[in-house]
């Protein structure tokens, strides 16, 4: 694959500007119960139905750490090639809000559970490493509902106390495309690990986006703005584009950029100031005296490391080596664990390369059209493999295969059964084909003469006729060969 | 039998076990005492009907093998009690009825006792005189003008006035030991983590510890045995086997090394306190203990350290009282912020506000390092002083308080002089150690004074033993005239 050159710059009157982006991703930990209480974390329950006395901060209630959440954070850290800290501390981040029952969020401030790591992105211009600054565990807040009543705000505490991992990247991202690739990669790694379902619609993955700009070639960072709580990749990209352009315009007009927190208005497609640095909350962080420092034994970390599944980067390497795929194909097929599992099942039973082509073509297009995940595919991996094999063996042509595929989608049937019952098997008997071809040639003597006189374009016409007469079942390769032979004679 | 309430818990338990008195008779006697002692204002809530019911149930089906068979107990109103209003002495929890029972009270009930009522205390346990309670100040049975100490002032007053055979308090900076000293009773602050904090309205989480308040050392051992124990719901709870403090109580202290810290002799301390300390030393020496002079050089920093750490934690712990989910909510307030402001302005008293302000200040960015962080470092030094000393001694003897009970109103306008009352008790909380206040004598006005025994981590048995031996030889008798009835 030819490598493109990185080219994302904001063009101002006075030159090109590079966009510098860092993300703070909030990923909901996949766990049955909350970070410090036994309440369920299931999405979609009626308001305030998954709230314990701890989550609603009743007097005298105390947090007790959920060990599974700790393990999930460690697994994620390992998946990000990060340093796991044997000693970490939970702090209180103090602020008042109606959906924050304790009046503080339990988070990790100075001593996070996971330190520096890295994530590899495959960009069209080559692979790029994005540094991870840290990952820490914290509680989610509840939800304030302002639109249920004209004069009151309602509070739903189902989310209150659910475990989040805040994954802070270094300011290594340089374009909306890289942000897209980064979020997808993070999501993919966490889904492989089973540590976060990555469901952005349900709020399981959201991010604060830090954006600054600088003249191309500058080594110092510009003043950054933080865009809070953006919950889709598309909105992140739109917010970055808007924000970068806004900052460039300020600079070009000789104005100063204020370090501030901004909000992305998805309807107006613009970012707006929420609060400036001067108005920034003083969170009065201090170690939570209700919780002892979290000490992890090295053995626990080592055991978790041993039990990690194969992650996308490793799997990609293996797919290239084992299945002879190119980097692009391997990348697509490892992007989600379910896709890679499906592919491996198909590849085991059929031609590996052809399977990849057909999966990335027709299968993905169909799933995409129907808005389905591969786990919900109407075609099982086994049947899909049979279809690929039928193509590979010449039993059916690619064109017929598309028809069989359509029928499989509708009926969920075995492709062999479909091919047989509908008589779709390819005509590969040379004698039979010769008969058909001779019939066509004799019917079209004038065209044969023209062909022989040099109008070679007509070859396609003859092929078309053969297909028509055979009901599309003529083996195209064989048809070509025989046609060429007979036309010469 | 004369007065069945004018006895120690241990004697009362014996009387119940030997069927000299039924749980119902006992409960009725306390109900009568309580009703005639309203002047003391020791109770915020009484639960007489429920108590009499429990007593009847016990008498119908008695189990005398329990530690506290059929014993009615009043407890500090800082312990959450299921379906019984729990106020923490504050207006902001004036209407709060928990749906849950604190681990400590549950432990007591599981050992055969039941609730008689909830005892007044300083608001959120912040105070040394029980004058900060929204429910009015409590009076010390020792004298009608005297404070009972704080914050467990309702507890000490009720105990000394025979309104409960024993009780429990909480001690963040001396809130069990100082009121015990002021009322001629015994109070123990256990090792941090020995008694669960689950279900106790929090003041300062790293210092708060529940403990028994009793008439005798033996009673104290019984109560501690009943209430203590590992609780998986409290992450700071110590995971260890339960001890049989009462069974293992011994009065032989021969050969024990008692440390006498020179830093506990403070300026302007009344002569009587010093004399009492000398008396205590002599008693222990006569019992065969060895007195050793020690130094705890960072003692003078304990009070300022405490008044940074405790308010800091309190400012955060009390943030949950915002009027949103439970408790008092101001009817005023146009928006969320105004609702918060009015609710907390109207719901909290002055002392609580003062500490929230101090705590918020010391945690603020720009001040954190100078105050909170430094205080944490000093706290480690204070702890180290004790650790170093305990390498060569078994326990430490000090006065419990720098004076006897003071007059109501005497220090209300002088917070600093009020805070100074905690000077001998606070270092122990900062170090997480167990300490006992035991009555040792009276001053020239006849007001009780206590001595404090400080032990090593989880060395409750040893300080109880020393206290037990001391008690037998001290000759102190708490002579309280029931002037209020």
JSON list of C-alpha atoms in Angstrom, two decimals, chain A residues 53-54 56-65 92 94 96-98 100-104 110 155 157 282 284-287 289-292, chain B residues 80 96 99-100 197-201 205-206 232-236 313 316-317 319-321 324-326 336 340 344 360 363-365 368 372:
[
{"chain": "A", "resi": 53, "resn": "UNK", "atom": "CA", "xyz": [-27.36, 3.67, 50.84]},
{"chain": "A", "resi": 54, "resn": "UNK", "atom": "CA", "xyz": [-23.70, 4.14, 49.93]},
{"chain": "A", "resi": 56, "resn": "UNK", "atom": "CA", "xyz": [-26.88, 7.96, 47.88]},
{"chain": "A", "resi": 57, "resn": "UNK", "atom": "CA", "xyz": [-24.43, 8.92, 50.67]},
{"chain": "A", "resi": 58, "resn": "UNK", "atom": "CA", "xyz": [-26.55, 8.29, 53.72]},
{"chain": "A", "resi": 59, "resn": "UNK", "atom": "CA", "xyz": [-24.99, 9.23, 57.07]},
{"chain": "A", "resi": 60, "resn": "UNK", "atom": "CA", "xyz": [-22.43, 6.72, 58.30]},
{"chain": "A", "resi": 61, "resn": "UNK", "atom": "CA", "xyz": [-22.14, 4.83, 55.02]},
{"chain": "A", "resi": 62, "resn": "UNK", "atom": "CA", "xyz": [-18.66, 3.72, 54.02]},
{"chain": "A", "resi": 63, "resn": "UNK", "atom": "CA", "xyz": [-17.14, 2.71, 50.69]},
{"chain": "A", "resi": 64, "resn": "UNK", "atom": "CA", "xyz": [-15.61, -0.73, 50.23]},
{"chain": "A", "resi": 65, "resn": "UNK", "atom": "CA", "xyz": [-13.57, -1.28, 47.08]},
{"chain": "A", "resi": 92, "resn": "UNK", "atom": "CA", "xyz": [-11.77, 12.84, 47.37]},
{"chain": "A", "resi": 94, "resn": "UNK", "atom": "CA", "xyz": [-14.85, 17.86, 46.50]},
{"chain": "A", "resi": 96, "resn": "UNK", "atom": "CA", "xyz": [-21.29, 20.38, 45.24]},
{"chain": "A", "resi": 97, "resn": "UNK", "atom": "CA", "xyz": [-23.84, 19.20, 42.73]},
{"chain": "A", "resi": 98, "resn": "UNK", "atom": "CA", "xyz": [-27.30, 17.71, 43.07]},
{"chain": "A", "resi": 100, "resn": "UNK", "atom": "CA", "xyz": [-23.16, 14.05, 43.47]},
{"chain": "A", "resi": 101, "resn": "UNK", "atom": "CA", "xyz": [-24.59, 12.67, 46.73]},
{"chain": "A", "resi": 102, "resn": "UNK", "atom": "CA", "xyz": [-21.41, 12.57, 48.80]},
{"chain": "A", "resi": 103, "resn": "UNK", "atom": "CA", "xyz": [-20.43, 16.10, 47.87]},
{"chain": "A", "resi": 104, "resn": "UNK", "atom": "CA", "xyz": [-17.23, 14.56, 46.58]},
{"chain": "A", "resi": 110, "resn": "UNK", "atom": "CA", "xyz": [-1.60, 11.88, 42.81]},
{"chain": "A", "resi": 155, "resn": "UNK", "atom": "CA", "xyz": [-31.99, 13.31, 39.94]},
{"chain": "A", "resi": 157, "resn": "UNK", "atom": "CA", "xyz": [-28.66, 8.02, 40.95]},
{"chain": "A", "resi": 282, "resn": "UNK", "atom": "CA", "xyz": [-10.96, 24.19, 43.65]},
{"chain": "A", "resi": 284, "resn": "UNK", "atom": "CA", "xyz": [-9.69, 20.34, 47.47]},
{"chain": "A", "resi": 285, "resn": "UNK", "atom": "CA", "xyz": [-8.34, 16.89, 46.72]},
{"chain": "A", "resi": 286, "resn": "UNK", "atom": "CA", "xyz": [-7.17, 14.89, 49.72]},
{"chain": "A", "resi": 287, "resn": "UNK", "atom": "CA", "xyz": [-6.74, 11.17, 50.39]},
{"chain": "A", "resi": 289, "resn": "UNK", "atom": "CA", "xyz": [-9.72, 8.56, 54.95]},
{"chain": "A", "resi": 290, "resn": "UNK", "atom": "CA", "xyz": [-12.45, 5.94, 54.57]},
{"chain": "A", "resi": 291, "resn": "UNK", "atom": "CA", "xyz": [-10.23, 3.89, 52.25]},
{"chain": "A", "resi": 292, "resn": "UNK", "atom": "CA", "xyz": [-6.79, 2.49, 52.81]},
{"chain": "B", "resi": 80, "resn": "UNK", "atom": "CA", "xyz": [-27.74, 5.31, 63.29]},
{"chain": "B", "resi": 96, "resn": "UNK", "atom": "CA", "xyz": [-33.78, 11.88, 59.75]},
{"chain": "B", "resi": 99, "resn": "UNK", "atom": "CA", "xyz": [-33.50, 2.53, 57.59]},
{"chain": "B", "resi": 100, "resn": "UNK", "atom": "CA", "xyz": [-30.40, 0.80, 58.92]},
{"chain": "B", "resi": 197, "resn": "UNK", "atom": "CA", "xyz": [-17.48, 3.04, 61.96]},
{"chain": "B", "resi": 198, "resn": "UNK", "atom": "CA", "xyz": [-20.26, 1.76, 59.70]},
{"chain": "B", "resi": 199, "resn": "UNK", "atom": "CA", "xyz": [-23.50, 3.54, 60.48]},
{"chain": "B", "resi": 200, "resn": "UNK", "atom": "CA", "xyz": [-21.95, 6.19, 62.72]},
{"chain": "B", "resi": 201, "resn": "UNK", "atom": "CA", "xyz": [-22.49, 9.74, 61.50]},
{"chain": "B", "resi": 205, "resn": "UNK", "atom": "CA", "xyz": [-13.02, 9.55, 59.45]},
{"chain": "B", "resi": 206, "resn": "UNK", "atom": "CA", "xyz": [-9.35, 8.96, 60.23]},
{"chain": "B", "resi": 232, "resn": "UNK", "atom": "CA", "xyz": [-16.11, -5.95, 56.28]},
{"chain": "B", "resi": 233, "resn": "UNK", "atom": "CA", "xyz": [-18.33, -2.94, 55.62]},
{"chain": "B", "resi": 234, "resn": "UNK", "atom": "CA", "xyz": [-15.64, -0.66, 57.09]},
{"chain": "B", "resi": 235, "resn": "UNK", "atom": "CA", "xyz": [-12.43, -0.69, 55.02]},
{"chain": "B", "resi": 236, "resn": "UNK", "atom": "CA", "xyz": [-10.44, 0.61, 57.99]},
{"chain": "B", "resi": 313, "resn": "UNK", "atom": "CA", "xyz": [-12.10, 15.68, 56.91]},
{"chain": "B", "resi": 316, "resn": "UNK", "atom": "CA", "xyz": [-15.77, 16.89, 53.21]},
{"chain": "B", "resi": 317, "resn": "UNK", "atom": "CA", "xyz": [-17.79, 14.44, 55.33]},
{"chain": "B", "resi": 319, "resn": "UNK", "atom": "CA", "xyz": [-20.85, 17.95, 52.28]},
{"chain": "B", "resi": 320, "resn": "UNK", "atom": "CA", "xyz": [-23.55, 15.30, 51.93]},
{"chain": "B", "resi": 321, "resn": "UNK", "atom": "CA", "xyz": [-25.92, 17.30, 54.10]},
{"chain": "B", "resi": 324, "resn": "UNK", "atom": "CA", "xyz": [-31.22, 17.02, 48.31]},
{"chain": "B", "resi": 325, "resn": "UNK", "atom": "CA", "xyz": [-31.94, 13.49, 49.50]},
{"chain": "B", "resi": 326, "resn": "UNK", "atom": "CA", "xyz": [-32.74, 13.54, 53.23]},
{"chain": "B", "resi": 336, "resn": "UNK", "atom": "CA", "xyz": [-29.76, 24.85, 43.49]},
{"chain": "B", "resi": 340, "resn": "UNK", "atom": "CA", "xyz": [-27.63, 24.69, 49.33]},
{"chain": "B", "resi": 344, "resn": "UNK", "atom": "CA", "xyz": [-26.69, 24.59, 55.25]},
{"chain": "B", "resi": 360, "resn": "UNK", "atom": "CA", "xyz": [-12.28, 24.06, 53.49]},
{"chain": "B", "resi": 363, "resn": "UNK", "atom": "CA", "xyz": [-7.58, 21.98, 51.83]},
{"chain": "B", "resi": 364, "resn": "UNK", "atom": "CA", "xyz": [-7.72, 24.84, 49.36]},
{"chain": "B", "resi": 365, "resn": "UNK", "atom": "CA", "xyz": [-5.18, 24.96, 46.61]},
{"chain": "B", "resi": 368, "resn": "UNK", "atom": "CA", "xyz": [-2.96, 22.53, 51.17]},
{"chain": "B", "resi": 372, "resn": "UNK", "atom": "CA", "xyz": [-3.04, 19.80, 55.50]}
]
